[in-house]
Amino acid sequence: QVQLVESGGGLVQAGGSLRLSCTASGHCLNNHIMGWFRQAPGKEREFVATISRIGTSTDYDDSVQGRFIISRDNAKNTVYLQMNSLKPEDTAVYYCAAKGGWISIAADEYIYWGQGTQVTVSS
């Protein structure tokens, strides 16, 4: 069983930056593909970014490509999401998730989920 805890969310003005962290316990993070997803009020949960076990491969949704960076530090059992040039439409609850196999943008392939952290971007 993998427990995931997100942190780093908050309120930021448009154009600002935040760094989210996701720390795992109960299992070594380097055995898992990690992903970030988000869900805005009244919308479906959507893919944001994913990273391979040792960080050599990443994938991003087009809406965040060039602004967000996913990274991981397996020694710290932590995955990060650096969010730059934030826009009001980035406002959502952000979740980290873990899976086996290969990197994927499909939320239903992820087995373990954190509780989420709120990110609010004001205009």
PDB file of C-alpha atoms in Angstrom:
ATOM      1  CA  GLN A   1       0.000   0.000   0.000  1.00  0.00           C
ATOM      2  CA  VAL A   2       1.302   3.447  -0.938  1.00  0.00           C
ATOM      3  CA  GLN A   3       0.170   6.520   0.935  1.00  0.00           C
ATOM      4  CA  LEU A   4       0.536   9.821  -0.908  1.00  0.00           C
ATOM      5  CA  VAL A   5       0.395  13.258   0.686  1.00  0.00           C
ATOM      6  CA  GLU A   6       0.383  16.437  -1.376  1.00  0.00           C
ATOM      7  CA  SER A   7       1.494  19.839  -0.132  1.00  0.00           C
ATOM      8  CA  GLY A   8       2.390  23.253  -1.467  1.00  0.00           C
ATOM      9  CA  GLY A   9      -0.950  24.469  -2.713  1.00  0.00           C
ATOM     10  CA  GLY A  10      -2.275  27.927  -1.979  1.00  0.00           C
ATOM     11  CA  LEU A  11      -3.458  31.220  -3.388  1.00  0.00           C
ATOM     12  CA  VAL A  12      -1.298  32.963  -5.975  1.00  0.00           C
ATOM     13  CA  GLN A  13      -1.790  35.789  -8.436  1.00  0.00           C
ATOM     14  CA  ALA A  14      -1.848  35.157 -12.152  1.00  0.00           C
ATOM     15  CA  GLY A  15       1.685  34.957 -13.504  1.00  0.00           C
ATOM     16  CA  GLY A  16       3.020  33.616 -10.237  1.00  0.00           C
ATOM     17  CA  SER A  17       4.536  30.260  -9.344  1.00  0.00           C
ATOM     18  CA  LEU A  18       3.941  27.420  -6.920  1.00  0.00           C
ATOM     19  CA  ARG A  19       5.721  24.138  -6.307  1.00  0.00           C
ATOM     20  CA  LEU A  20       3.643  21.169  -5.275  1.00  0.00           C
ATOM     21  CA  SER A  21       5.176  18.212  -3.487  1.00  0.00           C
ATOM     22  CA  CYS A  22       3.896  14.678  -3.140  1.00  0.00           C
ATOM     23  CA  THR A  23       5.552  12.494  -0.545  1.00  0.00           C
ATOM     24  CA  ALA A  24       4.989   8.766  -0.444  1.00  0.00           C
ATOM     25  CA  SER A  25       5.124   6.383   2.457  1.00  0.00           C
ATOM     26  CA  GLY A  26       4.590   2.669   2.779  1.00  0.00           C
ATOM     27  CA  HIS A  27       6.514   1.798  -0.380  1.00  0.00           C
ATOM     28  CA  CYS A  28       9.522   2.897  -2.388  1.00  0.00           C
ATOM     29  CA  LEU A  29       8.467   5.541  -4.858  1.00  0.00           C
ATOM     30  CA  ASN A  30      10.980   4.384  -7.470  1.00  0.00           C
ATOM     31  CA  ASN A  31       8.811   1.342  -8.145  1.00  0.00           C
ATOM     32  CA  HIS A  32       6.017   3.544  -9.476  1.00  0.00           C
ATOM     33  CA  ILE A  33       5.109   5.805 -12.317  1.00  0.00           C
ATOM     34  CA  MET A  34       3.894   9.076 -10.842  1.00  0.00           C
ATOM     35  CA  GLY A  35       1.342  11.488 -12.183  1.00  0.00           C
ATOM     36  CA  TRP A  36      -0.309  14.788 -11.346  1.00  0.00           C
ATOM     37  CA  PHE A  37      -3.962  15.371 -12.093  1.00  0.00           C
ATOM     38  CA  ARG A  38      -6.337  18.216 -11.299  1.00  0.00           C
ATOM     39  CA  GLN A  39     -10.030  18.753 -10.877  1.00  0.00           C
ATOM     40  CA  ALA A  40     -11.761  22.094 -11.081  1.00  0.00           C
ATOM     41  CA  PRO A  41     -15.256  22.644  -9.638  1.00  0.00           C
ATOM     42  CA  GLY A  42     -17.886  21.106 -11.867  1.00  0.00           C
ATOM     43  CA  LYS A  43     -15.325  19.503 -14.161  1.00  0.00           C
ATOM     44  CA  GLU A  44     -13.877  16.058 -14.680  1.00  0.00           C
ATOM     45  CA  ARG A  45     -10.507  15.147 -13.236  1.00  0.00           C
ATOM     46  CA  GLU A  46      -7.880  15.806 -15.902  1.00  0.00           C
ATOM     47  CA  PHE A  47      -4.322  14.790 -16.578  1.00  0.00           C
ATOM     48  CA  VAL A  48      -1.546  17.307 -15.929  1.00  0.00           C
ATOM     49  CA  ALA A  49       1.811  15.521 -16.042  1.00  0.00           C
ATOM     50  CA  THR A  50       3.474  12.162 -15.576  1.00  0.00           C
ATOM     51  CA  ILE A  51       7.014  10.935 -14.991  1.00  0.00           C
ATOM     52  CA  SER A  52       8.758   7.593 -15.333  1.00  0.00           C
ATOM     53  CA  ARG A  53      10.358   5.679 -12.474  1.00  0.00           C
ATOM     54  CA  ILE A  54      13.772   7.295 -12.719  1.00  0.00           C
ATOM     55  CA  GLY A  55      12.611  10.538 -14.289  1.00  0.00           C
ATOM     56  CA  THR A  56      13.956  10.000 -17.778  1.00  0.00           C
ATOM     57  CA  SER A  57      10.564  10.288 -19.454  1.00  0.00           C
ATOM     58  CA  THR A  58       7.839  12.852 -18.883  1.00  0.00           C
ATOM     59  CA  ASP A  59       4.587  13.844 -20.544  1.00  0.00           C
ATOM     60  CA  TYR A  60       2.413  16.919 -20.127  1.00  0.00           C
ATOM     61  CA  ASP A  61      -1.029  18.054 -21.082  1.00  0.00           C
ATOM     62  CA  ASP A  62      -0.895  20.686 -23.806  1.00  0.00           C
ATOM     63  CA  SER A  63      -2.465  23.239 -21.465  1.00  0.00           C
ATOM     64  CA  VAL A  64       0.559  23.156 -19.135  1.00  0.00           C
ATOM     65  CA  GLN A  65       3.371  22.289 -21.550  1.00  0.00           C
ATOM     66  CA  GLY A  66       6.163  24.830 -21.196  1.00  0.00           C
ATOM     67  CA  ARG A  67       4.822  26.193 -17.898  1.00  0.00           C
ATOM     68  CA  PHE A  68       4.830  23.183 -15.554  1.00  0.00           C
ATOM     69  CA  ILE A  69       7.709  20.835 -14.775  1.00  0.00           C
ATOM     70  CA  ILE A  70       7.339  17.445 -13.130  1.00  0.00           C
ATOM     71  CA  SER A  71      10.348  15.967 -11.342  1.00  0.00           C
ATOM     72  CA  ARG A  72      11.108  13.386  -8.703  1.00  0.00           C
ATOM     73  CA  ASP A  73      13.635  12.659  -5.989  1.00  0.00           C
ATOM     74  CA  ASN A  74      13.426   8.957  -5.267  1.00  0.00           C
ATOM     75  CA  ALA A  75      15.848   9.256  -2.357  1.00  0.00           C
ATOM     76  CA  LYS A  76      13.284  11.513  -0.684  1.00  0.00           C
ATOM     77  CA  ASN A  77      10.308   9.504  -1.950  1.00  0.00           C
ATOM     78  CA  THR A  78       8.927  12.745  -3.340  1.00  0.00           C
ATOM     79  CA  VAL A  79       7.541  13.991  -6.644  1.00  0.00           C
ATOM     80  CA  TYR A  80       7.274  17.673  -7.480  1.00  0.00           C
ATOM     81  CA  LEU A  81       5.234  19.828  -9.803  1.00  0.00           C
ATOM     82  CA  GLN A  82       6.770  23.233 -10.460  1.00  0.00           C
ATOM     83  CA  MET A  83       4.048  25.492 -11.794  1.00  0.00           C
ATOM     84  CA  ASN A  84       5.068  28.732 -13.459  1.00  0.00           C
ATOM     85  CA  SER A  85       3.155  31.470 -15.272  1.00  0.00           C
ATOM     86  CA  LEU A  86      -0.004  30.382 -13.523  1.00  0.00           C
ATOM     87  CA  LYS A  87      -3.358  31.311 -15.010  1.00  0.00           C
ATOM     88  CA  PRO A  88      -6.796  31.546 -13.390  1.00  0.00           C
ATOM     89  CA  GLU A  89      -7.821  28.466 -15.388  1.00  0.00           C
ATOM     90  CA  ASP A  90      -5.181  26.468 -13.485  1.00  0.00           C
ATOM     91  CA  THR A  91      -7.350  26.800 -10.384  1.00  0.00           C
ATOM     92  CA  ALA A  92      -8.206  23.295  -9.187  1.00  0.00           C
ATOM     93  CA  VAL A  93      -7.526  20.643  -6.607  1.00  0.00           C
ATOM     94  CA  TYR A  94      -4.286  18.935  -7.617  1.00  0.00           C
ATOM     95  CA  TYR A  95      -3.775  15.252  -6.944  1.00  0.00           C
ATOM     96  CA  CYS A  96      -0.723  13.069  -7.230  1.00  0.00           C
ATOM     97  CA  ALA A  97      -1.128   9.433  -8.148  1.00  0.00           C
ATOM     98  CA  ALA A  98       0.993   6.300  -8.574  1.00  0.00           C
ATOM     99  CA  LYS A  99       0.836   3.279 -10.857  1.00  0.00           C
ATOM    100  CA  GLY A 100       2.903   0.421 -12.157  1.00  0.00           C
ATOM    101  CA  GLY A 101       3.721  -0.321 -15.771  1.00  0.00           C
ATOM    102  CA  TRP A 102       4.416   2.554 -18.158  1.00  0.00           C
ATOM    103  CA  ILE A 103       3.751   6.252 -18.043  1.00  0.00           C
ATOM    104  CA  SER A 104       0.174   7.050 -18.860  1.00  0.00           C
ATOM    105  CA  ILE A 105      -2.186  10.011 -19.043  1.00  0.00           C
ATOM    106  CA  ALA A 106      -5.216   7.892 -18.120  1.00  0.00           C
ATOM    107  CA  ALA A 107      -6.417   8.530 -14.589  1.00  0.00           C
ATOM    108  CA  ASP A 108      -8.142   5.166 -14.350  1.00  0.00           C
ATOM    109  CA  GLU A 109      -4.786   3.392 -14.682  1.00  0.00           C
ATOM    110  CA  TYR A 110      -3.456   4.969 -11.493  1.00  0.00           C
ATOM    111  CA  ILE A 111      -3.891   2.877  -8.377  1.00  0.00           C
ATOM    112  CA  TYR A 112      -2.874   5.117  -5.490  1.00  0.00           C
ATOM    113  CA  TRP A 113      -4.094   8.673  -4.975  1.00  0.00           C
ATOM    114  CA  GLY A 114      -3.427  11.451  -2.524  1.00  0.00           C
ATOM    115  CA  GLN A 115      -6.110  13.605  -0.942  1.00  0.00           C
ATOM    116  CA  GLY A 116      -5.306  16.626  -3.065  1.00  0.00           C
ATOM    117  CA  THR A 117      -4.111  20.172  -2.491  1.00  0.00           C
ATOM    118  CA  GLN A 118      -6.003  23.287  -3.536  1.00  0.00           C
ATOM    119  CA  VAL A 119      -4.416  25.722  -5.969  1.00  0.00           C
ATOM    120  CA  THR A 120      -6.206  29.001  -6.540  1.00  0.00           C
ATOM    121  CA  VAL A 121      -4.967  31.537  -9.079  1.00  0.00           C
ATOM    122  CA  SER A 122      -6.472  34.997  -8.870  1.00  0.00           C
ATOM    123  CA  SER A 123      -6.706  37.309 -11.869  1.00  0.00           C
TER     124      SER A 123
END
